Short mmCIF file of C-alpha atoms and ligand atoms in Angstrom, two decimals:
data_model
loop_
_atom_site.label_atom_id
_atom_site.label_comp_id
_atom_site.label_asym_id
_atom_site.label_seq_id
_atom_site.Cartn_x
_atom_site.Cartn_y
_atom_site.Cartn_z
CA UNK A 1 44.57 44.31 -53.38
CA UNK A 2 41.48 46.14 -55.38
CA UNK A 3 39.99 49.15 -53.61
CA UNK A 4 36.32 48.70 -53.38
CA UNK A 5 34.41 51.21 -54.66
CA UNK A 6 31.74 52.39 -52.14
CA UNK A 7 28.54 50.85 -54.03
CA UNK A 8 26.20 53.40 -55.92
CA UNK A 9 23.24 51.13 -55.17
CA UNK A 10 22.20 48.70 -53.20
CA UNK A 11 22.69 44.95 -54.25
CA UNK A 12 19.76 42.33 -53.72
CA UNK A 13 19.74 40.62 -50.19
CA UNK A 14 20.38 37.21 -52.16
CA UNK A 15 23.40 38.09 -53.62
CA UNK A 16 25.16 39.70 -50.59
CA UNK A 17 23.88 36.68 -48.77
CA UNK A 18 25.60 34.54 -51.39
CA UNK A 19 28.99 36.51 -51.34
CA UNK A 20 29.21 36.48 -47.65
CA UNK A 21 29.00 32.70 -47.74
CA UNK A 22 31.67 32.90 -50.74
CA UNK A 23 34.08 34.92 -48.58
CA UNK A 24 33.49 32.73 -45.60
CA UNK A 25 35.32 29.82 -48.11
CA UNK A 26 38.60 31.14 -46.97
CA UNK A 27 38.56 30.55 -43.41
CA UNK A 28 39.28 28.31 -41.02
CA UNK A 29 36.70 25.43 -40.84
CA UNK A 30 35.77 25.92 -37.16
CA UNK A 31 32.35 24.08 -37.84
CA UNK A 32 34.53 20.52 -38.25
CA UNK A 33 36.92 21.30 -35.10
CA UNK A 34 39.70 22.28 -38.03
CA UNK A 35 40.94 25.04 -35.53
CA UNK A 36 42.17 25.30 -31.99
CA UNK A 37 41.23 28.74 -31.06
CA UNK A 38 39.07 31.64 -30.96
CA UNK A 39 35.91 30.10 -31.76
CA UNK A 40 33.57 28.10 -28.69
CA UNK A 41 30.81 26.36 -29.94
CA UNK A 42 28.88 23.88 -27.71
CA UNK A 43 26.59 22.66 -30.65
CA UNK A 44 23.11 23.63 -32.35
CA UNK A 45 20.71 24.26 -28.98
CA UNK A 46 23.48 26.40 -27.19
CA UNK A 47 23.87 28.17 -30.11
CA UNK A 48 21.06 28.69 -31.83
CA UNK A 49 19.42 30.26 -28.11
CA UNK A 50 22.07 32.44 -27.75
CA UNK A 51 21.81 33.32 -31.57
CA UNK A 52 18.34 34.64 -31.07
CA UNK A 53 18.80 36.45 -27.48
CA UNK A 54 21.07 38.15 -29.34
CA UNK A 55 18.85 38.91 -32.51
CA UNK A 56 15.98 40.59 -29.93
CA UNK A 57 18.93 42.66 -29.15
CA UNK A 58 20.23 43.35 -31.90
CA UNK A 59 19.79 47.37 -31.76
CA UNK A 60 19.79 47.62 -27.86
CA UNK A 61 22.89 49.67 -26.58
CA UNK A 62 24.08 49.41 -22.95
CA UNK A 63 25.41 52.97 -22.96
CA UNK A 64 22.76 53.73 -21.36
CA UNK A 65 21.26 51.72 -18.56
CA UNK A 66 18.51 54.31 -18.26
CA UNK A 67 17.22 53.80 -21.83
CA UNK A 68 17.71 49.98 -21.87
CA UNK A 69 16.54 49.00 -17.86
CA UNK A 70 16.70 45.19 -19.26
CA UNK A 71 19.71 45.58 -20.20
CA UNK A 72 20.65 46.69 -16.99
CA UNK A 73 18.71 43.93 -15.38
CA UNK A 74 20.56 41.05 -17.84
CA UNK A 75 24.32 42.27 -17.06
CA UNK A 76 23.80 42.52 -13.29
CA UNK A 77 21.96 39.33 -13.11
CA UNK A 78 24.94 38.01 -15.16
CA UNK A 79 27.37 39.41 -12.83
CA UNK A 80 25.90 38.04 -9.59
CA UNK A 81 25.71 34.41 -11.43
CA UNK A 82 29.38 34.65 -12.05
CA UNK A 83 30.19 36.51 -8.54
CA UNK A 84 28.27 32.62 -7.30
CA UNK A 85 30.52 30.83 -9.16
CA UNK A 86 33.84 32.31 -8.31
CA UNK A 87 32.54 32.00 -4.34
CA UNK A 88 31.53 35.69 -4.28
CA UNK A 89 29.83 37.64 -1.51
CA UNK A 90 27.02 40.56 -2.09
CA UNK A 91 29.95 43.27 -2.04
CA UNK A 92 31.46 41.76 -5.17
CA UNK A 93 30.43 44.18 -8.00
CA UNK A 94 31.64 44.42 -11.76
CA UNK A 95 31.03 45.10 -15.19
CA UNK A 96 30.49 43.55 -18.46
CA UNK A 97 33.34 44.34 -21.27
CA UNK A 98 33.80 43.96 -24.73
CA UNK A 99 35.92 40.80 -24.16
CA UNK A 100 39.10 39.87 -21.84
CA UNK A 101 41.53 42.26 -23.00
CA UNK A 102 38.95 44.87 -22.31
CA UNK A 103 38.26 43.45 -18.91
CA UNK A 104 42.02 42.91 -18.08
CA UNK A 105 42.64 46.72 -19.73
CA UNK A 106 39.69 48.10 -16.98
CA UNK A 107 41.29 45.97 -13.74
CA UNK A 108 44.50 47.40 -14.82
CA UNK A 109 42.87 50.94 -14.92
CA UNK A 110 41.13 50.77 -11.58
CA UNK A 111 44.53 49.90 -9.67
CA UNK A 112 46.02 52.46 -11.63
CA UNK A 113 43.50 55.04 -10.75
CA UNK A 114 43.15 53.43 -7.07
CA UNK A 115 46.73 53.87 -6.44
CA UNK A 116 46.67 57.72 -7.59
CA UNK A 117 43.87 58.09 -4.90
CA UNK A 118 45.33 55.78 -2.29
CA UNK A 119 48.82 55.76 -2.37
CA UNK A 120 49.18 59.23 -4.42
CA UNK A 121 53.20 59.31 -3.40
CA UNK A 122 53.69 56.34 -6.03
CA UNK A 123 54.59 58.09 -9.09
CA UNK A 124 55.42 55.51 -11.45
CA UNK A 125 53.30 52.40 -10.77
CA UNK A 126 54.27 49.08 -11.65
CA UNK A 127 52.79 45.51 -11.18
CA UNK A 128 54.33 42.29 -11.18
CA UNK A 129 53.23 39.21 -13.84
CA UNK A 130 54.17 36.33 -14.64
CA UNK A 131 55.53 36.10 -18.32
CA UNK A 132 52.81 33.93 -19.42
CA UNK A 133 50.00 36.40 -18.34
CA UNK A 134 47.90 37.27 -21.71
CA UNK A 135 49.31 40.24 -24.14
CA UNK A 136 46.51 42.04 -23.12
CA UNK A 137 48.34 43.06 -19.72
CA UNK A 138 51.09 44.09 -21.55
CA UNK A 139 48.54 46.55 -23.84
CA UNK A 140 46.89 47.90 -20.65
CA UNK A 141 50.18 48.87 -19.30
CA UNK A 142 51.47 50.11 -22.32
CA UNK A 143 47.68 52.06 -22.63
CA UNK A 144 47.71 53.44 -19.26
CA UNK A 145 51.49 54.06 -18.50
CA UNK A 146 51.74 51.87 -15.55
CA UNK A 147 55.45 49.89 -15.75
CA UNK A 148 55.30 45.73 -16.32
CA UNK A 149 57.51 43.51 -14.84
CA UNK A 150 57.98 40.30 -15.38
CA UNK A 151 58.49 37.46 -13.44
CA UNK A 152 59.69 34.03 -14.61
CA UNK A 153 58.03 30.62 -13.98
CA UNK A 154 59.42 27.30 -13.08
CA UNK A 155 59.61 24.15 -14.75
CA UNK A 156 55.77 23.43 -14.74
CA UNK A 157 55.27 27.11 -16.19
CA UNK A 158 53.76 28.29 -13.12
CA UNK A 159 54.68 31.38 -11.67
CA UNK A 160 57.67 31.26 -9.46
CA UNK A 161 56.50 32.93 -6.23
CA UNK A 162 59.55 33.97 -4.79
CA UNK A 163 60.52 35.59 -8.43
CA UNK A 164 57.67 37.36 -8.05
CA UNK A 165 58.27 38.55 -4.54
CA UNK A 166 61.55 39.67 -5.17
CA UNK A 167 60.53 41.85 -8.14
CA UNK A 168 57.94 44.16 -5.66
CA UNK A 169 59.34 47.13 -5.22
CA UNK A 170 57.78 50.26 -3.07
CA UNK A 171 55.88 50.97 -6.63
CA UNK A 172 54.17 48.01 -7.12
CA UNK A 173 50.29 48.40 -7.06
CA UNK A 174 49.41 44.97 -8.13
CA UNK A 175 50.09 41.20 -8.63
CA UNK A 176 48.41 39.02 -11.09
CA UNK A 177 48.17 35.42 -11.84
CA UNK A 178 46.05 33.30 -14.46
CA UNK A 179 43.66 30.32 -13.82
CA UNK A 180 44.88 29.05 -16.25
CA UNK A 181 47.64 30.58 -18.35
CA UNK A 182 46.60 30.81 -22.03
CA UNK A 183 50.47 29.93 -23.39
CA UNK A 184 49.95 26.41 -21.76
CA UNK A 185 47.14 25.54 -19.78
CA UNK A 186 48.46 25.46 -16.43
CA UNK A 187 47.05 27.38 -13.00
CA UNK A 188 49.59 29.66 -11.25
CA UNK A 189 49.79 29.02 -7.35
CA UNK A 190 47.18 31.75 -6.99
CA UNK A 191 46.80 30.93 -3.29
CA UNK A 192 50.81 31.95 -2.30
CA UNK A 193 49.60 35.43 -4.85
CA UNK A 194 46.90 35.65 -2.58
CA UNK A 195 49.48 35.65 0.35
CA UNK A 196 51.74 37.73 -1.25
CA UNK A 197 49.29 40.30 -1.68
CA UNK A 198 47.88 40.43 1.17
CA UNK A 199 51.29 40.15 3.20
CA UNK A 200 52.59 43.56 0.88
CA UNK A 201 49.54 45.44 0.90
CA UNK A 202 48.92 44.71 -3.02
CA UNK A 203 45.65 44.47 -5.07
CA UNK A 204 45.63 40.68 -6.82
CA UNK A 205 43.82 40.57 -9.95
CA UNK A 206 43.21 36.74 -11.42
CA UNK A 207 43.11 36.23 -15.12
CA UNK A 208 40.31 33.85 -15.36
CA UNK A 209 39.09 34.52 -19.02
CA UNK A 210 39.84 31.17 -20.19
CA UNK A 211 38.99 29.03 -16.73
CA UNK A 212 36.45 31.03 -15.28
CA UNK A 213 33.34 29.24 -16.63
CA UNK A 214 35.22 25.67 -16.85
CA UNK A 215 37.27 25.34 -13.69
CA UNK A 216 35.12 25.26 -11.09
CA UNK A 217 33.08 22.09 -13.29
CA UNK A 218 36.39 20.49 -13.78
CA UNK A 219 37.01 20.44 -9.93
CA UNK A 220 33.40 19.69 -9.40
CA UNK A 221 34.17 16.18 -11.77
CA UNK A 222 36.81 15.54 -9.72
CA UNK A 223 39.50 17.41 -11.73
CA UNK A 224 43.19 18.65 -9.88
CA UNK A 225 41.80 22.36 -9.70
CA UNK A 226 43.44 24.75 -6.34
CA UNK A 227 41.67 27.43 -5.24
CA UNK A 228 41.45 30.22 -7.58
CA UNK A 229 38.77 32.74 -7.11
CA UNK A 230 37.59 35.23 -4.36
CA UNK A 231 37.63 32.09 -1.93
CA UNK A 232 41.23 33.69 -1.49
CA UNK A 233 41.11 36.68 0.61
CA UNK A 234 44.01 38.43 -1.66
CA UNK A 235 42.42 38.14 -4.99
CA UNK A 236 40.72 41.88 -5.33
CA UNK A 237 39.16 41.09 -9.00
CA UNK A 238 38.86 38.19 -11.69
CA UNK A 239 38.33 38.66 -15.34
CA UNK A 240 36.32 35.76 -17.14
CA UNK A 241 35.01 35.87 -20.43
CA UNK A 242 31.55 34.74 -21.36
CA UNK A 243 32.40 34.61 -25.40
CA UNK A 244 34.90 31.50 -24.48
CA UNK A 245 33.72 28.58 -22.23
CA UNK A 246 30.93 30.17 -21.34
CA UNK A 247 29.57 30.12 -25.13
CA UNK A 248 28.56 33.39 -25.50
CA UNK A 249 28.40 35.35 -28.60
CA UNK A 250 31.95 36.95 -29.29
CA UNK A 251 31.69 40.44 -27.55
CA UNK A 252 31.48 39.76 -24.04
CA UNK A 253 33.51 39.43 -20.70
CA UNK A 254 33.13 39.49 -17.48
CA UNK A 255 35.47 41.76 -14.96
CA UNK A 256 34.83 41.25 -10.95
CA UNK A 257 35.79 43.12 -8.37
CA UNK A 258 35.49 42.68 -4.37
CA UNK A 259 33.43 45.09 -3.97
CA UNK A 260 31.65 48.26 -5.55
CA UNK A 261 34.23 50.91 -4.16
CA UNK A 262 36.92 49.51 -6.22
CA UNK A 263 34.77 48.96 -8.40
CA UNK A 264 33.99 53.38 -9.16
CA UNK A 265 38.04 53.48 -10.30
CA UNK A 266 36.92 51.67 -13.31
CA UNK A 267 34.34 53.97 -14.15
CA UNK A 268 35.26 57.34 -16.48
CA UNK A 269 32.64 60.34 -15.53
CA UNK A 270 32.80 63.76 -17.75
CA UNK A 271 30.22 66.38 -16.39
CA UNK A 272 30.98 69.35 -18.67
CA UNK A 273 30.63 67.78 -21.70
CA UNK A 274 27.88 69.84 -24.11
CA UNK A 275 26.16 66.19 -25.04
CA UNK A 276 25.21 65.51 -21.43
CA UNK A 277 26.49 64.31 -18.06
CA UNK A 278 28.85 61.45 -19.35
CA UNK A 279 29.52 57.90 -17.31
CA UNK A 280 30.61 55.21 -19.09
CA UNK A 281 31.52 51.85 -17.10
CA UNK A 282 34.47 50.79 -19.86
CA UNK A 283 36.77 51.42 -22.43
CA UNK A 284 33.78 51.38 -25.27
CA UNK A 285 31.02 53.84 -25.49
CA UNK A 286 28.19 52.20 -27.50
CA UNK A 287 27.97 48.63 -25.50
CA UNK A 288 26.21 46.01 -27.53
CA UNK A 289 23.20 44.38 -26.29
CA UNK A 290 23.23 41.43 -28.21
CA UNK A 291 25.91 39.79 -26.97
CA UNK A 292 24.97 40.56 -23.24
CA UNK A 293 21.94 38.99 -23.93
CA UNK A 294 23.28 35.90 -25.28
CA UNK A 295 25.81 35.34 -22.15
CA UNK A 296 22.54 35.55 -20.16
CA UNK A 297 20.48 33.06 -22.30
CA UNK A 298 23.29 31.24 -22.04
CA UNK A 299 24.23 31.41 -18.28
CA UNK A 300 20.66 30.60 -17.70
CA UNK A 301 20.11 27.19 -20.59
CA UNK A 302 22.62 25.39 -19.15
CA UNK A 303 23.22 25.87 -15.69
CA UNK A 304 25.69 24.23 -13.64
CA UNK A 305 24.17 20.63 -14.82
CA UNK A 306 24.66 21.54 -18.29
CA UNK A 307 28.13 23.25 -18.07
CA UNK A 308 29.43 20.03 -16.15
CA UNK A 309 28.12 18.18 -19.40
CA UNK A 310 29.96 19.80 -21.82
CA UNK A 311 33.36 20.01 -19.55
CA UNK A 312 32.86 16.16 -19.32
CA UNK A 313 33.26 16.30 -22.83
CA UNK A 314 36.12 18.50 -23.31
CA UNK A 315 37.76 16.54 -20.54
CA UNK A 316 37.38 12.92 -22.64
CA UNK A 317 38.42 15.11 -25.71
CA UNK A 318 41.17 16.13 -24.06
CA UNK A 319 42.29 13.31 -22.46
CA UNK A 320 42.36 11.26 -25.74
CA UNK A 321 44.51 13.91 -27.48
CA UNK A 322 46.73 13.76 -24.85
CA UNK A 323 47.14 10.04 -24.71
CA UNK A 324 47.47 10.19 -28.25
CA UNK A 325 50.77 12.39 -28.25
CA UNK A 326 52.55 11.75 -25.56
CA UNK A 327 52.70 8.32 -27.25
CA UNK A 328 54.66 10.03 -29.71
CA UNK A 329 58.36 10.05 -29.10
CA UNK A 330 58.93 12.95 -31.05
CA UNK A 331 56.85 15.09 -28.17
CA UNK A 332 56.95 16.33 -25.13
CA UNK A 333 53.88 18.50 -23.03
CA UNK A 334 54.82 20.99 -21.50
CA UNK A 335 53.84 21.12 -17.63
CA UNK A 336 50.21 19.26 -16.67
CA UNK A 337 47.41 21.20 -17.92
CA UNK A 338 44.35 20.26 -16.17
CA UNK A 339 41.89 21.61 -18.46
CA UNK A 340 41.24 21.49 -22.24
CA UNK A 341 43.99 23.92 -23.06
CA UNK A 342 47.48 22.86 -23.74
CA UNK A 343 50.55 23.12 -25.67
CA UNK A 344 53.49 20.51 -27.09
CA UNK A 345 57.33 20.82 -28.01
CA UNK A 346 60.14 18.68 -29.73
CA UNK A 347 63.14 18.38 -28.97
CA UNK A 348 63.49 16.19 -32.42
CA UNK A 349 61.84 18.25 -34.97
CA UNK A 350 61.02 22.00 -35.26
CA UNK A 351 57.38 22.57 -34.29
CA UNK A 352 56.93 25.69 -36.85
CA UNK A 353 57.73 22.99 -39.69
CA UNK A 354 55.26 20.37 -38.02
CA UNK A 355 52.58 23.49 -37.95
CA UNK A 356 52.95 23.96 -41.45
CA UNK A 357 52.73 20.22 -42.50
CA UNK A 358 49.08 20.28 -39.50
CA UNK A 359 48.21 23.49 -41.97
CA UNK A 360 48.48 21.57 -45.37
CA UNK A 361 46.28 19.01 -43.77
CA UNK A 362 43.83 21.38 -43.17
CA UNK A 363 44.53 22.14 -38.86
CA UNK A 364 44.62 25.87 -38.33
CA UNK A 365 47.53 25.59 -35.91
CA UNK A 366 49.11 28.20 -33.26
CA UNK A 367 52.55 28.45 -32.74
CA UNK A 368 54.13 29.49 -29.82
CA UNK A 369 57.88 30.43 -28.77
CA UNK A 370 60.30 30.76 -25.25
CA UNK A 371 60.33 27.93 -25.68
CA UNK A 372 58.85 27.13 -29.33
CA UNK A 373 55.24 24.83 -29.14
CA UNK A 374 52.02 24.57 -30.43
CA UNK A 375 49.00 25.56 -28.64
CA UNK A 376 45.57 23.76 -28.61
CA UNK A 377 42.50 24.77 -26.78
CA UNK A 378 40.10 21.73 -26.90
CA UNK A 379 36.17 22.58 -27.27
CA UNK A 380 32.56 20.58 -27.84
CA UNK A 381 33.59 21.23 -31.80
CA UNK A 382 36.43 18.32 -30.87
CA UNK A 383 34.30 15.73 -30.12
CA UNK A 384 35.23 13.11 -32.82
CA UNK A 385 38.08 14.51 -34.15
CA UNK A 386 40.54 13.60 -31.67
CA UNK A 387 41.55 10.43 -34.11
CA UNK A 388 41.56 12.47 -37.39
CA UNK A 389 43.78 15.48 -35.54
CA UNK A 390 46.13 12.23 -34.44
CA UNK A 391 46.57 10.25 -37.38
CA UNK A 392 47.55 13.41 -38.99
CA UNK A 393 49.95 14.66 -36.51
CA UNK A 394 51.61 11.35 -36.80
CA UNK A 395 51.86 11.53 -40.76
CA UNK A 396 53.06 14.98 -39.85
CA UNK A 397 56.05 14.32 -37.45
CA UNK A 398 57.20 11.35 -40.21
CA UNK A 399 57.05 13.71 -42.90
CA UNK A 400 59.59 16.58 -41.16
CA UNK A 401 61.84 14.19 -39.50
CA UNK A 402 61.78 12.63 -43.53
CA UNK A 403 61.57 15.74 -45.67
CA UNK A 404 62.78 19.32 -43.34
CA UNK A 405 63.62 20.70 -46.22
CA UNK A 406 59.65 20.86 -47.73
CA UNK A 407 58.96 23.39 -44.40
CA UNK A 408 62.45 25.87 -44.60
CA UNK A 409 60.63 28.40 -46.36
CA UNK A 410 56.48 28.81 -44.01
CA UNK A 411 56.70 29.34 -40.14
CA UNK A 412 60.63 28.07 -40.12
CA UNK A 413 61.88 30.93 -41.77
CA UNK A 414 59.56 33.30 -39.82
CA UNK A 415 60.30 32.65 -36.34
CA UNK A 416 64.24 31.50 -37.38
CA UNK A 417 64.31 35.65 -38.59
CA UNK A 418 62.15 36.77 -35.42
CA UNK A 419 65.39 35.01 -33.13
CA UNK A 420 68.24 36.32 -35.19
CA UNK A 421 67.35 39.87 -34.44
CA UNK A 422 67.81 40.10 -29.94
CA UNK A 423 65.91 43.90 -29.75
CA UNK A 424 62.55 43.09 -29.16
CA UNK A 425 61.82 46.74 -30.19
CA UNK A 426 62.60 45.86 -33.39
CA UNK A 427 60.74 42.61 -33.69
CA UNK A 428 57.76 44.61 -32.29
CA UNK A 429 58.20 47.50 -35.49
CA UNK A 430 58.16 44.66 -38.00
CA UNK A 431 55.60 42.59 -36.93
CA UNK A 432 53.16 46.09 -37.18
CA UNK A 433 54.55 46.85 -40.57
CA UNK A 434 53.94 43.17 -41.80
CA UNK A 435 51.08 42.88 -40.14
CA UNK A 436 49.97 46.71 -41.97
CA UNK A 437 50.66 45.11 -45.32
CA UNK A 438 49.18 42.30 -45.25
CA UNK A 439 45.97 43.99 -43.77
CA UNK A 440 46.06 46.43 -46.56
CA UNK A 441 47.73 44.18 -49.52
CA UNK A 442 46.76 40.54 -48.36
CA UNK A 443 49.62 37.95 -49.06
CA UNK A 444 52.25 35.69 -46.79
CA UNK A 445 52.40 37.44 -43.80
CA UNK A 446 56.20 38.48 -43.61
CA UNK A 447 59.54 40.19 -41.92
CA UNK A 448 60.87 40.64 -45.18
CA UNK A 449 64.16 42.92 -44.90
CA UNK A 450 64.24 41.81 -40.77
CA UNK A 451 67.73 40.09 -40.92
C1 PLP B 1 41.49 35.13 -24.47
C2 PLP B 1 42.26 35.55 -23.27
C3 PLP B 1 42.40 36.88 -22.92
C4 PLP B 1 41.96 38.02 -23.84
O1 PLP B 1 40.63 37.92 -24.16
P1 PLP B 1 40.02 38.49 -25.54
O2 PLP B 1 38.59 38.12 -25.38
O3 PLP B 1 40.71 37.78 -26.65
O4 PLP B 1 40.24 39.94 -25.56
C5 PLP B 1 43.03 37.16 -21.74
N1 PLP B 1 43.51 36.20 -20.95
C6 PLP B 1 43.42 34.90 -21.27
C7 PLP B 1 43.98 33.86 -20.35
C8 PLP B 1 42.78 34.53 -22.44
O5 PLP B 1 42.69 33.25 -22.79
#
């Protein structure tokens, strides 16, 4: 790839307007519901409100809550609105991250840093997760040297309770569970966590960055949604990010905790430092106001009435994707997802060969493994694509069970190397150096020289 020379002067605002929207070209067409992840758009008036909360903020920084008082005023306004929702009382404090990984990374953190305080004879702390808790736990604990283990789930790819009970050892500082699970959709039994923790003297956290601004309006429509939030007496904090189903812009999270004194482990303080008395709430330093803003604006547009709107509209979405495959032979769901997020298997075809034949038809698809799927999150951006997504899938399954050999090469051959080679250490070295090159030299993204 070319090296770009840092420009001697400036180009005219037309022209880097027009290359941006050249560049954009090559990505996934999120506008027309093409992909099934990282991008939540609930349509022009959401959108365009949030667009320009964010524009008046545009150069506000919540670094410092002295400076930027409305700042201060917007994230704890949008705390308490979320503390309401997950059945919060006035104790229940938090913070406003970057995202969920940086809200998962802080709750990690504070139990960390609460156990050093609290229960300073633990040395080595651990915590107990399911397997299908997000990456990001896996980063935190890998950050902040606390040790993961992992605990299987059952058939319906919830957490298996007494799995997780039996891995607790006289380290453990906390348990965590996901409402719902990103791999597949599905809610762990958050309410036995809750009794777990409470029974072993643990801290709960509950990933909610997916289902914490669409659960509670799927059980309010009737949906087959347990308890999941601080309504539990064991669950100590929740993480739930605005910049998914809340339609934020991307950049902001929510992280909740029981109450304030839990709360201070989060925070890092430095009062030596030359450049002032330092306190910073999160992993970032410079905290941008924009998208704060727009998870306010947003909060505040749609309320409850108009969240419940645009759940009923995932739901039908949803619902007639569903229909549409498990009318296909070929596939199988895996466990019952009640919300828009979900994820299929074969047992007749290989699913990395199906994504490749969704990709030629224009689907940016994710593929997943133990055990190998596809994942779909299902937004507003869906609505009326449901039949165009099916028709193709069905072309698509007729076309590998025909023609396997057109999809050896893509995805097959990726994830066929990835199993041959049992050290995950490995994997994990090879899928930083491909992913270095590619960053860096652009390309298929590749473990050449893995097997
Ligand atoms: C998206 C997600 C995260 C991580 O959030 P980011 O905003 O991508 O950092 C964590 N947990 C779950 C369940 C998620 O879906």
């Amino acid at each position: 790839m070319g090296r770009s020379k840092f420009p001697q002067e400036g180009a005219a605002r037309k022209e880097i307007l027009r290359q941006l929207d050249e560049y954009q070209q090559a990505d996934g067409d999120w506008k027309h519901g093409k992909t099934w992840s990282l991008v939540y758009d609930a349509g022009e008036e959401v959108t365009s409100l949030a667009q320009e909360a964010y524009l008046k903020y545009f150069h506000t920084n919540g670094l410092n809550p002295f400076v930027f008082q409305s700042l201060k005023r917007l994230e704890t306004e949008t705390l308490s609105m979320a503390a309401d929702l997950f059945h919060g009382d006035e104790a229940v404090a938090g913070s406003l991250t970057s995202g969920g990984s940086e809200s998962i990374l802080m709750a990690v953190k504070t139990y960390r840093d609460e156990a050093r305080a609290r229960k300073p004879h633990i040395t080595q702390p651990e915590a107990v997760v399911p397997v299908t808790a997000h990456a990001a736990f896996e980063k935190a604990a890998h950050y902040f040297g606390v040790k993961l283990l992992h605990a299987p789930v059952d058939d319906t790819f919830r957490a298996d309770i007494a799995a997780v009970e039996r891995l607790i050892t006289p380290n453990t500082i906390f348990l965590a569970g996901s409402a719902p699970q990103y791999p597949h959709g599905v809610i762990d039994p958050i309410a036995a966590l809750s009794d777990l923790a409470l029974r072993h003297n643990l801290r709960l956290h509950v990933d909610a960055c997916l289902g914490g601004f669409t659960l509670p309006f799927i059980k309010e429509l009737g949906g087959a949604v347990p308890a999941f939030d601080f309504e539990l007496p064991g669950v100590s904090s929740i993480s739930a990010d605005l910049h998914k189903y809340a339609f934020a812009a991307k950049g902001v999270s929510a992280v909740l905790y029981r109450d304030a004194a839990l709360r201070e482990h989060q925070y890092f303080a430095y009062g030596d430092w030359p450049g002032g008395l330092f306190i910073s709430p999160s992993a970032t330093g410079t905290r941008p106001g924009g998208a704060i803003a727009s998870a306010w604006a947003a909060l505040k547009f749609l309320g409850r009435k108009g969240y419940l709107e645009l759940t009923r509209g995932v739901l039908d979405s949803t619902k007639k994707l569903l229909d549409g495959i498990r009318a296909i032979p070929e596939l199988f769901l895996l466990g019952e997802p009640p919300a828009g997020i979900f994820a299929f298997g074969s047992h007749a075809l290989n699913v990395h060969a199906l994504a490749d034949a969704l990709e030629h038809r224009g689907w940016a698809i994710d593929q997943q493994v133990n055990p190998a799927c596809l994942h779909f999150m299902v937004t507003p951006a869906h609505a009326g694509v449901e039949e165009a997504f099916l028709d193709h899938l069905r072309a698509a399954v007729e076309q590998v069970k025909a023609q396997p050999e057109l999809f050896a090469q893509g995805s097959v051959a990726l994830y066929g190397m990835k199993a041959q080679v049992p050290d995950p250490l490995i994997v994990n070295q090879f899928i930083k150096s491909a992913y270095s090159r590619f960053m860096t030299e652009g390309g298929q993204f590749s473990f050449e020289g893995l097997v």
